[in-house]
Amino acid sequence: MTQAPAVPKTARRKHDREIIALAVPAFGALVAEPLFVLADSAIVGHLGTAQLAGLGVASALLTTAVSIFVFLAYATTAAVARRVGAGDLQAAIRQGMDGIWLALILGAAVIAVVLPTAPALVDLFGASDTAAPYAVTYLRISSLGIPAMLVVLAATGVLRGLQDTKTPLYVAIGGFVANGVLNVGLVYGADLGIAGSAWGTVIAQFGMAAVYLFVVVRGARRHGASLRPDAAGIRACAQAGAPLLVRTLSLRAILMIATAVAARLGDSDVAAHQIVLSLWSLLAFALDAIAIAGQAIIGRYLGAGDPDGARAVCRRMVQWGIASGVVLGLLVVLARPVFIPLFTSDGSVQDAALPALVVIALAQPVCGIVFVLDGVLMGAGDGPYLAWAMIVTLAVFTPVALLVPTFGGGLTALWGAMTLMMAVRMLTLWLRSRSGRWIVTGATR
């Protein structure tokens, strides 16, 4: 990282308060989001195995479709935060509206693709003959909620850029509760089965989007920002998000390759891989909360023309990332005997998972640095570098992972390859942070 002047204790405490104020609510919102699928699974699971299997396939497709557009949140956060730092709230909210309009356009495009191709997509994911009809039903209905889901992403980015992570937390909690109530009422009360679950989720997502739009529109009117779509602004949002889309697709490719390799290792290994991956994802939520704080704070400092402040808060967040990684790693080691039996009683699966969990525990400090620096560079609007860095990481990881079945080592070796992947990411991000080239001040990059 570029050298920053010595930071007084008072400044460090200020940074700590900023990080905590943004990261804690952000963590709550991040954890609340996957609970939608968990609630749907718990409710639909009582309808039958075929329905639950269909939900699993459809949910995987929906999650993939929405997650590749997460740049709507990331790019919007950085752009809005810069304008906030520059003291131009009108331009900040105008920038956010451009992101929301882009979300609506992309959402409509996704619906146009998913509705006619739902049976083919379900078949591609290998759904059984009994599960496929349920998966198609759920996918087609739930796809109608994709524009709302993408608006939620973009609007979340607006509020994060405005240094507000509490509202997204409240909306996520409200959406989770509404989703659960609607699912129970429509699945069982109205006897709509899996279609009721899908409609419940769609209604909840549109409800969340409506709340976000109310908050953003109210802010736009207060500061005199236009609500009309602006072609140049929407195009600029798309251009800023394109590198982050490449980054996200590269990361998704890494996770898919890891799962494919685990499947080649055998049933016990792939089952253990899913357990380890679920914990790895949960730990990522905790570290990603610090990264979200980084996006918002760094963007604001750079927008305010304060490079020294940006360097100082970057250094402090890296310290937070390392400390959080150490704590999470220790928790993983201590919780291993309790965590694994929650998922399986199969001794061979437990034997495969235990050493792999040790690997991810040791890797958590590295993950902490990666997530923080990733957030810092996103907040700086350094998307093109992040895209190239992730492509390099994918190029290094792929041959190493594919050689795991040949050279042995099983699941532990595969998660060793995943740790190598994180180490490569850390190196590329650390080199960039040291160079100082990410530090570009002003209302726009």
Short mmCIF file of C-alpha atoms in Angstrom, two decimals:
data_model
loop_
_atom_site.label_atom_id
_atom_site.label_comp_id
_atom_site.label_asym_id
_atom_site.label_seq_id
_atom_site.Cartn_x
_atom_site.Cartn_y
_atom_site.Cartn_z
CA MET A 1 0.00 0.00 0.00
CA THR A 2 1.23 3.55 -0.67
CA GLN A 3 2.78 5.02 2.43
CA ALA A 4 0.48 7.21 4.50
CA PRO A 5 1.59 9.66 7.17
CA ALA A 6 1.45 8.45 10.76
CA VAL A 7 -2.17 8.49 11.82
CA PRO A 8 -2.99 9.93 15.28
CA LYS A 9 -5.11 7.85 17.62
CA THR A 10 -8.01 10.27 17.27
CA ALA A 11 -8.01 9.81 13.49
CA ARG A 12 -7.83 6.02 13.84
CA ARG A 13 -10.80 6.10 16.20
CA LYS A 14 -12.70 8.21 13.69
CA HIS A 15 -11.94 5.69 10.95
CA ASP A 16 -12.98 2.84 13.24
CA ARG A 17 -16.30 4.51 13.98
CA GLU A 18 -16.92 5.05 10.26
CA ILE A 19 -16.04 1.46 9.40
CA ILE A 20 -18.20 -0.01 12.17
CA ALA A 21 -21.14 2.29 11.40
CA LEU A 22 -21.20 1.12 7.78
CA ALA A 23 -19.95 -2.47 8.06
CA VAL A 24 -22.23 -3.81 10.81
CA PRO A 25 -25.54 -2.93 9.10
CA ALA A 26 -24.06 -4.02 5.75
CA PHE A 27 -23.28 -7.45 7.24
CA GLY A 28 -26.86 -7.76 8.47
CA ALA A 29 -28.23 -6.94 5.02
CA LEU A 30 -25.84 -9.38 3.33
CA VAL A 31 -26.89 -12.23 5.62
CA ALA A 32 -30.59 -11.40 5.21
CA GLU A 33 -30.49 -11.80 1.42
CA PRO A 34 -29.69 -15.56 1.26
CA LEU A 35 -32.35 -16.16 3.90
CA PHE A 36 -34.93 -15.63 1.13
CA VAL A 37 -33.86 -18.88 -0.49
CA LEU A 38 -33.54 -20.60 2.89
CA ALA A 39 -37.12 -19.65 3.81
CA ASP A 40 -38.42 -20.78 0.44
CA SER A 41 -36.61 -24.10 0.85
CA ALA A 42 -38.05 -24.69 4.32
CA ILE A 43 -41.60 -24.00 3.11
CA VAL A 44 -41.43 -25.80 -0.23
CA GLY A 45 -39.59 -28.75 1.31
CA HIS A 46 -42.80 -29.84 2.99
CA LEU A 47 -44.53 -30.14 -0.39
CA GLY A 48 -42.29 -33.00 -1.48
CA THR A 49 -38.81 -33.96 -2.67
CA ALA A 50 -39.53 -33.21 -6.34
CA GLN A 51 -40.74 -29.70 -5.51
CA LEU A 52 -37.69 -29.02 -3.34
CA ALA A 53 -35.37 -30.31 -6.05
CA GLY A 54 -37.11 -28.08 -8.60
CA LEU A 55 -36.72 -25.10 -6.29
CA GLY A 56 -33.02 -25.89 -5.90
CA VAL A 57 -32.41 -25.84 -9.65
CA ALA A 58 -34.49 -22.71 -10.26
CA SER A 59 -32.90 -20.87 -7.33
CA ALA A 60 -29.42 -21.66 -8.62
CA LEU A 61 -30.34 -20.23 -12.02
CA LEU A 62 -31.91 -17.11 -10.50
CA THR A 63 -29.00 -16.54 -8.14
CA THR A 64 -26.56 -16.78 -11.05
CA ALA A 65 -28.64 -14.44 -13.22
CA VAL A 66 -28.84 -11.79 -10.51
CA SER A 67 -25.33 -12.13 -9.08
CA ILE A 68 -23.61 -11.35 -12.37
CA PHE A 69 -25.24 -7.91 -12.20
CA VAL A 70 -23.92 -7.14 -8.72
CA PHE A 71 -21.85 -4.41 -10.38
CA LEU A 72 -25.06 -2.35 -10.23
CA ALA A 73 -24.43 -2.03 -6.50
CA TYR A 74 -20.64 -1.79 -6.59
CA ALA A 75 -20.23 0.74 -9.40
CA THR A 76 -23.11 2.88 -8.14
CA THR A 77 -21.68 2.97 -4.61
CA ALA A 78 -18.33 4.27 -5.84
CA ALA A 79 -19.78 6.86 -8.22
CA VAL A 80 -22.30 8.21 -5.73
CA ALA A 81 -19.76 8.31 -2.88
CA ARG A 82 -17.36 10.40 -4.98
CA ARG A 83 -20.03 13.00 -5.61
CA VAL A 84 -20.98 12.98 -1.94
CA GLY A 85 -17.35 13.65 -1.08
CA ALA A 86 -17.31 16.49 -3.60
CA GLY A 87 -20.33 18.00 -1.84
CA ASP A 88 -22.70 17.63 -4.83
CA LEU A 89 -25.65 15.63 -3.50
CA GLN A 90 -27.80 16.52 -6.50
CA ALA A 91 -25.28 14.93 -8.90
CA ALA A 92 -24.85 11.99 -6.51
CA ILE A 93 -28.54 11.13 -6.58
CA ARG A 94 -28.72 11.80 -10.33
CA GLN A 95 -25.92 9.26 -10.74
CA GLY A 96 -27.88 6.82 -8.62
CA MET A 97 -31.00 7.28 -10.75
CA ASP A 98 -28.98 6.41 -13.86
CA GLY A 99 -27.98 3.16 -12.16
CA ILE A 100 -31.61 2.38 -11.30
CA TRP A 101 -32.74 3.00 -14.89
CA LEU A 102 -29.94 0.68 -16.09
CA ALA A 103 -31.20 -1.96 -13.64
CA LEU A 104 -34.71 -1.75 -15.10
CA ILE A 105 -33.39 -2.10 -18.65
CA LEU A 106 -31.24 -5.11 -17.76
CA GLY A 107 -34.09 -6.67 -15.80
CA ALA A 108 -36.44 -6.44 -18.78
CA ALA A 109 -33.76 -8.02 -20.99
CA VAL A 110 -33.26 -10.92 -18.59
CA ILE A 111 -37.02 -11.60 -18.47
CA ALA A 112 -37.10 -11.63 -22.28
CA VAL A 113 -34.40 -14.32 -22.25
CA VAL A 114 -35.54 -16.46 -19.31
CA LEU A 115 -39.27 -16.80 -20.03
CA PRO A 116 -38.96 -18.61 -23.39
CA THR A 117 -35.80 -20.54 -22.49
CA ALA A 118 -36.76 -21.70 -18.98
CA PRO A 119 -37.28 -25.39 -19.96
CA ALA A 120 -33.91 -25.48 -21.76
CA LEU A 121 -32.12 -23.80 -18.86
CA VAL A 122 -33.61 -26.24 -16.36
CA ASP A 123 -32.60 -29.16 -18.58
CA LEU A 124 -29.08 -27.74 -18.88
CA PHE A 125 -28.77 -27.82 -15.08
CA GLY A 126 -29.66 -31.52 -15.12
CA ALA A 127 -33.03 -31.45 -13.35
CA SER A 128 -34.75 -34.83 -13.17
CA ASP A 129 -37.98 -35.52 -15.07
CA THR A 130 -39.99 -35.23 -11.86
CA ALA A 131 -38.32 -32.02 -10.66
CA ALA A 132 -38.13 -30.22 -14.02
CA PRO A 133 -41.80 -29.08 -14.23
CA TYR A 134 -41.58 -27.53 -10.77
CA ALA A 135 -38.28 -25.86 -11.62
CA VAL A 136 -39.72 -24.37 -14.83
CA THR A 137 -42.79 -23.07 -12.98
CA TYR A 138 -40.74 -21.45 -10.23
CA LEU A 139 -38.18 -20.03 -12.67
CA ARG A 140 -40.73 -18.45 -14.99
CA ILE A 141 -42.72 -16.81 -12.22
CA SER A 142 -39.69 -15.69 -10.20
CA SER A 143 -38.01 -14.23 -13.28
CA LEU A 144 -40.76 -11.59 -13.30
CA GLY A 145 -39.18 -10.27 -10.10
CA ILE A 146 -35.70 -9.88 -11.60
CA PRO A 147 -36.18 -6.18 -12.50
CA ALA A 148 -37.11 -5.55 -8.85
CA MET A 149 -34.08 -7.54 -7.66
CA LEU A 150 -31.77 -5.47 -9.88
CA VAL A 151 -33.40 -2.21 -8.76
CA VAL A 152 -32.72 -3.32 -5.19
CA LEU A 153 -29.05 -3.83 -6.09
CA ALA A 154 -28.72 -0.42 -7.73
CA ALA A 155 -30.66 1.41 -5.02
CA THR A 156 -28.61 -0.32 -2.34
CA GLY A 157 -25.54 1.07 -4.10
CA VAL A 158 -27.07 4.56 -4.04
CA LEU A 159 -27.68 4.44 -0.30
CA ARG A 160 -24.26 2.96 0.43
CA GLY A 161 -22.71 5.77 -1.60
CA LEU A 162 -24.71 8.20 0.53
CA GLN A 163 -23.05 6.51 3.55
CA ASP A 164 -26.32 4.82 4.58
CA THR A 165 -26.18 1.07 5.21
CA LYS A 166 -28.91 1.04 7.86
CA THR A 167 -31.81 1.52 5.43
CA PRO A 168 -30.76 -1.50 3.32
CA LEU A 169 -30.63 -3.55 6.52
CA TYR A 170 -34.16 -2.52 7.51
CA VAL A 171 -35.48 -3.17 4.01
CA ALA A 172 -33.78 -6.58 3.87
CA ILE A 173 -35.30 -7.60 7.22
CA GLY A 174 -38.74 -6.37 6.15
CA GLY A 175 -38.43 -8.19 2.84
CA PHE A 176 -37.43 -11.43 4.56
CA VAL A 177 -40.41 -11.29 6.92
CA ALA A 178 -42.83 -10.42 4.11
CA ASN A 179 -41.42 -13.20 1.95
CA GLY A 180 -41.97 -15.76 4.70
CA VAL A 181 -45.54 -14.65 5.42
CA LEU A 182 -46.48 -14.50 1.73
CA ASN A 183 -44.94 -17.91 1.03
CA VAL A 184 -46.85 -19.62 3.82
CA GLY A 185 -50.10 -17.91 2.83
CA LEU A 186 -49.82 -18.60 -0.89
CA VAL A 187 -48.27 -22.08 -0.74
CA TYR A 188 -50.58 -23.51 1.91
CA GLY A 189 -53.39 -20.99 2.51
CA ALA A 190 -54.14 -20.46 -1.20
CA ASP A 191 -52.95 -23.98 -2.07
CA LEU A 192 -50.79 -22.71 -4.95
CA GLY A 193 -47.88 -25.03 -4.21
CA ILE A 194 -44.47 -24.07 -5.58
CA ALA A 195 -46.07 -21.36 -7.74
CA GLY A 196 -47.23 -19.69 -4.52
CA SER A 197 -43.67 -19.64 -3.25
CA ALA A 198 -42.50 -17.99 -6.46
CA TRP A 199 -45.27 -15.37 -6.38
CA GLY A 200 -44.55 -14.65 -2.72
CA THR A 201 -40.91 -13.95 -3.53
CA VAL A 202 -41.82 -11.76 -6.51
CA ILE A 203 -44.23 -9.69 -4.42
CA ALA A 204 -41.66 -9.31 -1.62
CA GLN A 205 -38.96 -8.23 -4.09
CA PHE A 206 -41.22 -5.61 -5.67
CA GLY A 207 -42.14 -4.41 -2.19
CA MET A 208 -38.46 -3.94 -1.35
CA ALA A 209 -37.85 -2.15 -4.66
CA ALA A 210 -40.81 0.16 -3.97
CA VAL A 211 -39.41 1.13 -0.58
CA TYR A 212 -35.99 1.85 -2.08
CA LEU A 213 -37.51 3.92 -4.87
CA PHE A 214 -39.54 5.91 -2.35
CA VAL A 215 -36.36 6.72 -0.38
CA VAL A 216 -34.32 7.63 -3.49
CA VAL A 217 -37.09 9.64 -5.14
CA ARG A 218 -37.67 11.57 -1.91
CA GLY A 219 -33.94 12.39 -1.82
CA ALA A 220 -34.00 13.40 -5.48
CA ARG A 221 -36.86 15.82 -4.94
CA ARG A 222 -35.21 17.26 -1.85
CA HIS A 223 -32.02 18.05 -3.75
CA GLY A 224 -33.59 18.91 -7.11
CA ALA A 225 -32.24 15.90 -9.01
CA SER A 226 -34.00 14.82 -12.18
CA LEU A 227 -35.79 11.47 -12.18
CA ARG A 228 -35.95 11.13 -15.96
CA PRO A 229 -33.78 8.57 -17.76
CA ASP A 230 -30.64 10.10 -19.24
CA ALA A 231 -29.13 8.10 -22.10
CA ALA A 232 -25.60 9.43 -21.54
CA GLY A 233 -25.76 8.77 -17.81
CA ILE A 234 -27.13 5.24 -18.27
CA ARG A 235 -24.42 4.52 -20.85
CA ALA A 236 -21.75 5.82 -18.45
CA CYS A 237 -23.10 3.51 -15.71
CA ALA A 238 -22.94 0.55 -18.08
CA GLN A 239 -19.38 1.41 -19.09
CA ALA A 240 -18.29 1.74 -15.45
CA GLY A 241 -19.94 -1.57 -14.60
CA ALA A 242 -18.56 -3.57 -17.54
CA PRO A 243 -15.13 -4.26 -15.97
CA LEU A 244 -16.80 -5.32 -12.72
CA LEU A 245 -19.02 -7.67 -14.74
CA VAL A 246 -15.86 -9.28 -16.15
CA ARG A 247 -14.48 -9.56 -12.62
CA THR A 248 -17.66 -11.20 -11.34
CA LEU A 249 -17.88 -13.65 -14.26
CA SER A 250 -14.25 -14.66 -13.71
CA LEU A 251 -14.95 -15.27 -10.02
CA ARG A 252 -18.07 -17.32 -10.86
CA ALA A 253 -15.96 -19.35 -13.29
CA ILE A 254 -13.47 -20.12 -10.52
CA LEU A 255 -16.25 -21.36 -8.23
CA MET A 256 -17.78 -23.46 -11.01
CA ILE A 257 -14.42 -25.03 -11.85
CA ALA A 258 -13.85 -25.86 -8.18
CA THR A 259 -17.24 -27.59 -7.96
CA ALA A 260 -16.62 -29.48 -11.20
CA VAL A 261 -13.25 -30.71 -9.92
CA ALA A 262 -14.81 -31.75 -6.60
CA ALA A 263 -17.41 -33.75 -8.54
CA ARG A 264 -14.60 -35.68 -10.26
CA LEU A 265 -13.11 -36.59 -6.88
CA GLY A 266 -16.15 -38.66 -5.87
CA ASP A 267 -19.46 -38.38 -4.06
CA SER A 268 -17.96 -37.96 -0.59
CA ASP A 269 -15.63 -35.21 -1.73
CA VAL A 270 -18.27 -33.25 -3.63
CA ALA A 271 -20.64 -33.50 -0.65
CA ALA A 272 -17.87 -32.28 1.67
CA HIS A 273 -17.05 -29.53 -0.84
CA GLN A 274 -20.59 -28.17 -0.61
CA ILE A 275 -20.29 -28.05 3.20
CA VAL A 276 -16.93 -26.27 3.06
CA LEU A 277 -18.15 -23.90 0.33
CA SER A 278 -21.22 -22.97 2.37
CA LEU A 279 -19.03 -21.99 5.32
CA TRP A 280 -16.58 -20.17 3.06
CA SER A 281 -19.50 -18.16 1.64
CA LEU A 282 -20.76 -17.31 5.13
CA LEU A 283 -17.31 -16.08 6.16
CA ALA A 284 -17.19 -14.04 2.96
CA PHE A 285 -20.30 -12.14 4.07
CA ALA A 286 -18.51 -10.97 7.21
CA LEU A 287 -15.43 -9.82 5.29
CA ASP A 288 -17.49 -8.33 2.46
CA ALA A 289 -19.18 -6.03 4.99
CA ILE A 290 -15.81 -4.35 5.58
CA ALA A 291 -15.30 -4.17 1.81
CA ILE A 292 -18.65 -2.40 1.42
CA ALA A 293 -17.60 0.12 4.04
CA GLY A 294 -14.41 0.55 2.05
CA GLN A 295 -16.27 1.27 -1.17
CA ALA A 296 -18.33 4.00 0.45
CA ILE A 297 -15.59 5.63 2.55
CA ILE A 298 -12.82 5.56 -0.06
CA GLY A 299 -15.12 7.00 -2.72
CA ARG A 300 -16.08 9.84 -0.39
CA TYR A 301 -12.47 10.70 0.52
CA LEU A 302 -11.35 10.70 -3.12
CA GLY A 303 -14.36 12.78 -4.14
CA ALA A 304 -13.43 15.27 -1.43
CA GLY A 305 -9.89 15.51 -2.85
CA ASP A 306 -8.25 13.96 0.23
CA PRO A 307 -5.71 11.36 -0.94
CA ASP A 308 -3.97 11.21 2.44
CA GLY A 309 -7.26 10.44 4.13
CA ALA A 310 -7.95 7.72 1.55
CA ARG A 311 -4.54 6.14 2.19
CA ALA A 312 -4.99 6.29 5.96
CA VAL A 313 -8.44 4.71 5.94
CA CYS A 314 -7.25 2.08 3.46
CA ARG A 315 -4.45 1.10 5.81
CA ARG A 316 -6.84 0.97 8.76
CA MET A 317 -9.31 -1.22 6.87
CA VAL A 318 -6.54 -3.63 5.92
CA GLN A 319 -5.76 -3.94 9.63
CA TRP A 320 -9.44 -4.63 10.23
CA GLY A 321 -9.44 -7.23 7.46
CA ILE A 322 -6.43 -9.07 8.90
CA ALA A 323 -7.81 -9.01 12.45
CA SER A 324 -11.23 -10.20 11.28
CA GLY A 325 -9.59 -12.97 9.26
CA VAL A 326 -7.63 -14.19 12.28
CA VAL A 327 -10.75 -14.23 14.47
CA LEU A 328 -12.84 -16.01 11.83
CA GLY A 329 -10.07 -18.55 11.23
CA LEU A 330 -9.89 -19.39 14.94
CA LEU A 331 -13.69 -19.74 15.06
CA VAL A 332 -13.61 -22.17 12.14
CA VAL A 333 -11.00 -24.36 13.87
CA LEU A 334 -12.93 -24.36 17.14
CA ALA A 335 -16.33 -24.94 15.53
CA ARG A 336 -15.28 -27.75 13.16
CA PRO A 337 -16.47 -30.62 15.38
CA VAL A 338 -19.88 -28.97 15.79
CA PHE A 339 -20.34 -27.50 12.32
CA ILE A 340 -19.85 -30.56 10.12
CA PRO A 341 -22.34 -32.88 11.90
CA LEU A 342 -25.03 -30.27 11.26
CA PHE A 343 -24.80 -31.18 7.58
CA THR A 344 -23.95 -34.89 7.53
CA SER A 345 -23.47 -37.97 9.68
CA ASP A 346 -21.55 -39.76 6.90
CA GLY A 347 -18.06 -40.52 8.25
CA SER A 348 -16.37 -40.37 4.83
CA VAL A 349 -17.81 -36.92 4.16
CA GLN A 350 -16.73 -35.69 7.58
CA ASP A 351 -13.22 -37.06 7.03
CA ALA A 352 -12.96 -35.19 3.73
CA ALA A 353 -14.32 -31.94 5.13
CA LEU A 354 -12.27 -31.68 8.34
CA PRO A 355 -8.81 -31.03 6.81
CA ALA A 356 -10.31 -28.77 4.13
CA LEU A 357 -11.81 -26.62 6.88
CA VAL A 358 -8.36 -26.25 8.42
CA VAL A 359 -7.12 -24.93 5.06
CA ILE A 360 -9.85 -22.28 4.83
CA ALA A 361 -9.27 -21.34 8.47
CA LEU A 362 -5.59 -20.66 7.76
CA ALA A 363 -6.56 -18.68 4.66
CA GLN A 364 -8.92 -16.26 6.40
CA PRO A 365 -6.33 -13.50 7.11
CA VAL A 366 -5.45 -13.58 3.40
CA CYS A 367 -9.16 -13.42 2.55
CA GLY A 368 -9.51 -10.44 4.88
CA ILE A 369 -6.85 -8.49 2.99
CA VAL A 370 -8.35 -9.48 -0.39
CA PHE A 371 -11.88 -8.41 0.46
CA VAL A 372 -10.76 -5.09 1.92
CA LEU A 373 -8.47 -4.13 -0.97
CA ASP A 374 -11.11 -5.27 -3.45
CA GLY A 375 -13.54 -2.86 -1.79
CA VAL A 376 -10.97 -0.07 -1.70
CA LEU A 377 -10.25 -0.34 -5.44
CA MET A 378 -13.97 -0.56 -6.22
CA GLY A 379 -14.54 2.57 -4.18
CA ALA A 380 -11.79 4.24 -6.17
CA GLY A 381 -13.50 3.25 -9.43
CA ASP A 382 -10.52 1.10 -10.44
CA GLY A 383 -12.71 -1.45 -12.22
CA PRO A 384 -10.49 -2.13 -15.27
CA TYR A 385 -7.59 -3.19 -13.05
CA LEU A 386 -9.87 -5.44 -10.99
CA ALA A 387 -11.08 -7.11 -14.19
CA TRP A 388 -7.57 -7.83 -15.46
CA ALA A 389 -6.41 -8.98 -12.01
CA MET A 390 -9.26 -11.49 -11.80
CA ILE A 391 -8.57 -12.79 -15.31
CA VAL A 392 -4.94 -13.38 -14.28
CA THR A 393 -6.17 -15.14 -11.13
CA LEU A 394 -8.48 -17.37 -13.18
CA ALA A 395 -5.60 -18.22 -15.53
CA VAL A 396 -3.41 -19.29 -12.59
CA PHE A 397 -6.13 -21.18 -10.71
CA THR A 398 -7.59 -23.20 -13.59
CA PRO A 399 -4.62 -25.48 -14.46
CA VAL A 400 -3.73 -25.97 -10.78
CA ALA A 401 -7.30 -26.99 -9.90
CA LEU A 402 -7.68 -29.27 -12.93
CA LEU A 403 -4.50 -31.13 -11.96
CA VAL A 404 -5.80 -31.97 -8.47
CA PRO A 405 -7.49 -35.27 -9.53
CA THR A 406 -4.32 -36.30 -11.35
CA PHE A 407 -1.82 -35.64 -8.58
CA GLY A 408 -4.07 -36.54 -5.65
CA GLY A 409 -4.65 -34.82 -2.36
CA GLY A 410 -8.42 -34.87 -2.69
CA LEU A 411 -10.56 -32.07 -1.37
CA THR A 412 -7.78 -30.68 0.81
CA ALA A 413 -5.64 -30.14 -2.28
CA LEU A 414 -8.55 -28.50 -4.09
CA TRP A 415 -9.02 -26.02 -1.25
CA GLY A 416 -5.28 -25.52 -1.29
CA ALA A 417 -5.77 -24.41 -4.90
CA MET A 418 -8.57 -22.10 -3.75
CA THR A 419 -6.19 -20.62 -1.17
CA LEU A 420 -3.61 -20.14 -3.92
CA MET A 421 -6.29 -18.30 -5.86
CA MET A 422 -6.86 -15.95 -2.93
CA ALA A 423 -3.10 -15.47 -2.53
CA VAL A 424 -2.80 -14.46 -6.19
CA ARG A 425 -5.67 -12.02 -5.72
CA MET A 426 -3.95 -10.61 -2.64
CA LEU A 427 -0.71 -10.12 -4.56
CA THR A 428 -2.34 -8.34 -7.49
CA LEU A 429 -4.41 -6.10 -5.22
CA TRP A 430 -1.49 -5.35 -2.91
CA LEU A 431 0.72 -4.35 -5.84
CA ARG A 432 -1.96 -1.99 -7.09
CA SER A 433 -2.52 -0.46 -3.67
CA ARG A 434 1.24 0.05 -3.26
CA SER A 435 1.51 1.76 -6.63
CA GLY A 436 -0.91 4.53 -5.68
CA ARG A 437 -2.35 4.57 -9.21
CA TRP A 438 -5.81 3.93 -7.78
CA ILE A 439 -5.75 7.33 -6.09
CA VAL A 440 -7.59 9.64 -8.49
CA THR A 441 -9.36 12.50 -6.76
CA GLY A 442 -12.40 14.48 -7.88
CA ALA A 443 -16.14 14.03 -8.35
CA THR A 444 -15.48 11.65 -11.27
CA ARG A 445 -12.60 9.33 -12.00
#
